[in-house]
CSV table of C-alpha atoms in Angstrom, one decimal:
chain,number,residue,atom,x,y,z
Z,280,UNK,CA,0.0,0.0,0.0
Z,281,UNK,CA,1.2,3.4,-0.9
Z,282,UNK,CA,-0.2,6.5,0.9
Z,283,UNK,CA,-0.5,8.3,-2.4
Z,284,UNK,CA,-2.6,5.6,-4.1
Z,285,UNK,CA,-2.2,2.5,-6.1
Z,286,UNK,CA,-0.4,2.7,-9.5
Z,287,UNK,CA,-2.6,1.5,-12.3
Z,288,UNK,CA,-5.9,2.1,-10.4
Z,289,UNK,CA,-7.2,4.2,-13.2
Z,290,UNK,CA,-7.8,7.2,-11.0
Z,291,UNK,CA,-10.0,5.3,-8.6
Z,292,UNK,CA,-7.8,5.8,-5.6
Z,293,UNK,CA,-8.3,3.8,-2.4
Z,294,UNK,CA,-10.0,5.3,0.6
Z,295,UNK,CA,-9.5,4.9,4.3
Z,296,UNK,CA,-11.4,6.0,7.4
Z,297,UNK,CA,-10.0,6.1,10.8
Z,298,UNK,CA,-12.4,5.6,13.7
Z,299,UNK,CA,-11.2,6.0,17.4
Z,300,UNK,CA,-12.1,3.0,19.5
Z,301,UNK,CA,-13.3,0.9,16.6
Z,302,UNK,CA,-11.8,-2.6,16.1
Z,303,UNK,CA,-13.1,-3.8,12.7
Z,304,UNK,CA,-13.5,-7.3,14.0
Z,305,UNK,CA,-15.3,-6.3,17.2
Z,306,UNK,CA,-17.8,-3.6,16.2
Z,307,UNK,CA,-20.4,-2.5,18.6
Z,308,UNK,CA,-18.4,-1.2,21.5
Z,309,UNK,CA,-15.5,1.3,21.6
Z,310,UNK,CA,-12.1,-0.1,22.7
Z,311,UNK,CA,-9.8,2.4,24.4
Z,312,UNK,CA,-6.4,2.7,22.8
Z,313,UNK,CA,-7.5,1.4,19.4
Z,314,UNK,CA,-7.9,3.2,16.2
Z,315,UNK,CA,-9.7,1.2,13.5
Z,316,UNK,CA,-8.9,2.0,9.9
Z,317,UNK,CA,-11.5,0.9,7.4
Z,318,UNK,CA,-9.9,0.3,3.9
Z,319,UNK,CA,-11.7,0.6,0.5
Z,320,UNK,CA,-9.3,-0.6,-2.2
Z,321,UNK,CA,-9.6,0.3,-5.8
Z,322,UNK,CA,-12.6,-1.3,-7.5
Z,323,UNK,CA,-11.9,-3.9,-10.2
Z,324,UNK,CA,-14.1,-4.9,-13.1
Z,325,UNK,CA,-15.7,-7.9,-11.3
Z,326,UNK,CA,-18.7,-5.7,-10.3
Z,327,UNK,CA,-18.4,-6.7,-6.6
Z,328,UNK,CA,-17.7,-4.6,-3.6
Z,329,UNK,CA,-13.9,-4.2,-3.2
Z,330,UNK,CA,-12.3,-6.2,-0.4
Z,331,UNK,CA,-8.8,-5.5,0.7
Z,332,UNK,CA,-6.3,-8.3,0.9
Z,333,UNK,CA,-4.8,-9.4,4.3
Z,334,UNK,CA,-1.5,-8.1,3.0
Z,335,UNK,CA,-3.0,-4.7,2.2
Z,336,UNK,CA,-4.6,-4.5,5.7
Z,337,UNK,CA,-1.3,-5.4,7.4
Z,338,UNK,CA,0.6,-2.8,5.3
Z,339,UNK,CA,-1.9,-0.1,6.1
Z,340,UNK,CA,-1.8,-0.8,9.9
Z,341,UNK,CA,2.0,-1.2,9.9
Z,342,UNK,CA,2.5,2.1,8.0
Z,343,UNK,CA,0.1,4.1,10.2
Z,344,UNK,CA,1.5,2.6,13.4
Z,345,UNK,CA,5.1,3.4,12.3
Z,346,UNK,CA,4.5,6.8,10.8
Z,347,UNK,CA,1.4,8.4,12.5
Z,348,UNK,CA,0.1,6.7,15.6
Z,349,UNK,CA,1.1,8.0,19.0
Z,350,UNK,CA,2.8,5.6,21.4
Z,351,UNK,CA,0.3,3.3,23.1
Z,352,UNK,CA,-2.2,3.4,20.3
Z,353,UNK,CA,-3.0,0.2,18.4
Z,354,UNK,CA,-4.0,0.6,14.8
Z,355,UNK,CA,-6.1,-2.2,13.3
Z,356,UNK,CA,-7.1,-2.2,9.6
Z,357,UNK,CA,-10.2,-3.9,8.3
Z,358,UNK,CA,-12.6,-3.9,5.4
Z,359,UNK,CA,-15.6,-1.6,5.1
Z,360,UNK,CA,-19.1,-3.0,5.4
Z,361,UNK,CA,-21.2,-2.3,2.2
Z,362,UNK,CA,-24.9,-2.2,1.8
Z,363,UNK,CA,-25.9,-3.3,-1.7
Z,364,UNK,CA,-28.3,-0.8,-3.2
Z,365,UNK,CA,-30.5,-1.3,-6.3
Z,366,UNK,CA,-32.3,1.8,-7.6
Z,367,UNK,CA,-35.6,1.1,-9.4
Z,368,UNK,CA,-37.2,4.0,-11.3
Z,369,UNK,CA,-40.0,4.6,-13.7
Z,370,UNK,CA,-38.8,7.1,-16.3
Z,371,UNK,CA,-40.4,9.0,-19.1
Z,372,UNK,CA,-38.0,9.2,-22.1
Z,373,UNK,CA,-37.7,11.8,-24.9
Z,374,UNK,CA,-39.1,9.9,-27.9
Z,375,UNK,CA,-36.7,11.7,-30.2
Z,376,UNK,CA,-33.7,10.1,-28.6
Z,377,UNK,CA,-32.2,6.6,-28.8
Z,378,UNK,CA,-34.0,4.7,-25.9
Z,379,UNK,CA,-31.1,2.4,-25.2
Z,380,UNK,CA,-28.5,5.2,-25.1
Z,381,UNK,CA,-30.7,7.3,-22.7
Z,382,UNK,CA,-31.2,4.3,-20.4
Z,383,UNK,CA,-27.5,3.5,-20.4
Z,384,UNK,CA,-26.6,7.1,-19.6
Z,385,UNK,CA,-29.1,7.2,-16.8
Z,386,UNK,CA,-28.0,3.9,-15.3
Z,387,UNK,CA,-24.4,5.1,-15.5
Z,388,UNK,CA,-25.2,8.4,-13.7
Z,389,UNK,CA,-26.9,6.6,-10.8
Z,390,UNK,CA,-24.2,4.0,-10.5
Z,391,UNK,CA,-21.5,6.7,-10.5
Z,392,UNK,CA,-23.3,8.8,-8.0
Z,393,UNK,CA,-23.4,5.9,-5.5
Z,394,UNK,CA,-19.9,4.7,-6.2
Z,395,UNK,CA,-17.8,4.4,-3.0
Z,396,UNK,CA,-14.7,5.8,-4.6
Z,397,UNK,CA,-15.9,8.4,-7.2
Z,398,UNK,CA,-19.5,9.1,-6.2
Z,399,UNK,CA,-21.3,11.5,-3.9
Z,400,UNK,CA,-22.1,15.1,-4.4
Z,401,UNK,CA,-18.4,16.2,-4.9
Z,402,UNK,CA,-17.1,13.1,-6.7
Z,403,UNK,CA,-14.7,12.1,-3.9
Z,404,UNK,CA,-16.6,8.9,-3.1
Z,405,UNK,CA,-19.9,8.1,-1.4
Z,406,UNK,CA,-19.6,9.5,2.2
Z,407,UNK,CA,-19.2,7.0,5.0
Z,408,UNK,CA,-22.6,6.8,6.7
Z,409,UNK,CA,-24.2,8.9,4.0
Z,410,UNK,CA,-27.9,8.2,3.8
Z,411,UNK,CA,-29.3,7.3,0.3
Z,412,UNK,CA,-31.9,9.9,-0.3
Z,413,UNK,CA,-34.7,9.8,-2.8
Z,414,UNK,CA,-34.7,13.4,-4.0
Z,415,UNK,CA,-31.0,13.6,-5.1
Z,416,UNK,CA,-31.4,10.4,-7.0
Z,417,UNK,CA,-34.4,11.8,-8.8
Z,418,UNK,CA,-32.3,14.9,-9.6
Z,419,UNK,CA,-29.5,12.8,-11.0
Z,420,UNK,CA,-31.9,11.0,-13.3
Z,421,UNK,CA,-33.5,14.3,-14.4
Z,422,UNK,CA,-30.1,15.7,-15.3
Z,423,UNK,CA,-29.6,13.0,-17.9
Z,424,UNK,CA,-30.3,14.2,-21.4
Z,425,UNK,CA,-33.3,12.3,-22.7
Z,426,UNK,CA,-35.0,11.7,-19.3
Z,427,UNK,CA,-38.2,13.9,-19.2
Z,428,UNK,CA,-39.6,12.7,-15.9
Z,429,UNK,CA,-39.3,10.3,-13.0
Z,430,UNK,CA,-42.6,9.0,-11.9
Z,431,UNK,CA,-41.5,6.7,-9.1
Z,432,UNK,CA,-38.3,5.7,-7.5
Z,433,UNK,CA,-37.6,3.0,-4.9
Z,434,UNK,CA,-34.6,1.3,-3.3
Z,435,UNK,CA,-33.8,-2.3,-2.6
Z,436,UNK,CA,-31.2,-2.6,0.1
Z,437,UNK,CA,-29.4,-5.9,0.7
Z,438,UNK,CA,-32.3,-7.7,-1.1
Z,439,UNK,CA,-35.1,-5.9,0.9
Z,440,UNK,CA,-37.3,-3.6,-1.1
Z,441,UNK,CA,-38.2,-0.4,0.6
Z,442,UNK,CA,-41.4,1.6,0.0
Z,443,UNK,CA,-41.3,4.1,-2.9
Z,444,UNK,CA,-39.9,7.5,-2.1
Z,445,UNK,CA,-38.1,6.3,1.0
Z,446,UNK,CA,-34.7,7.5,2.1
Z,447,UNK,CA,-32.3,4.9,3.6
Z,448,UNK,CA,-29.8,5.5,6.4
Z,449,UNK,CA,-26.7,3.5,6.6
Z,450,UNK,CA,-24.3,2.8,9.6
Z,451,UNK,CA,-21.9,5.7,10.4
Z,452,UNK,CA,-18.9,3.7,9.1
Z,453,UNK,CA,-20.6,1.8,6.3
Z,454,UNK,CA,-20.7,2.6,2.5
Z,455,UNK,CA,-23.2,1.7,-0.2
Z,456,UNK,CA,-22.4,-0.5,-3.2
Z,457,UNK,CA,-24.5,0.3,-6.2
Z,458,UNK,CA,-25.9,-2.6,-8.2
Z,459,UNK,CA,-27.0,-1.8,-11.8
Z,460,UNK,CA,-30.2,0.3,-11.6
Z,461,UNK,CA,-33.5,-1.0,-13.0
Z,462,UNK,CA,-35.0,1.8,-15.1
Z,463,UNK,CA,-38.5,1.2,-16.5
Z,464,UNK,CA,-39.5,3.4,-19.4
Z,465,UNK,CA,-43.1,4.7,-19.3
Z,466,UNK,CA,-45.3,6.7,-21.6
Z,467,UNK,CA,-44.6,7.4,-25.3
Z,468,UNK,CA,-40.8,7.2,-24.8
Z,469,UNK,CA,-41.3,3.5,-23.8
Z,470,UNK,CA,-42.0,2.5,-27.4
Z,471,UNK,CA,-39.1,1.0,-29.3
């Protein structure tokens, strides 16, 4: 692990989050003298949440212990917990545009917005503990050229479908993992 990033990561730099008292293997109660470092490695093309290797976790903990941690502090590195999110939306399309291209752009916009490394409002990665909110997702879809309206949006979190128009809070040290959105064309733009 290099503090400046991972060569060849295609601009998708790893992220870390230090949490006083958190031991990644013993979540639930703070442990005095411990700093947990949650590690998000670069995402590969497998389409799965990134999981750091044991070697990476050791390297991060060793580096921070040696270079940053005060005497008497134990640094423990571990993986981040991800909540898998599927966005389902009914969208009205511009009939003058290529349907497949519009749906692809819209799905890419939602996936990128929820991405743990390049998502969020500022493109620096979805915020740790950042709630998934209905209104910003609708705005993202409406910003896509060719989307005229969003008539309904719901989330499925870790396989559990939430009621439409519902926000979803996540744990303070967790992140979301975007699955490919399900976008359902409605109205005249739904015709091939």
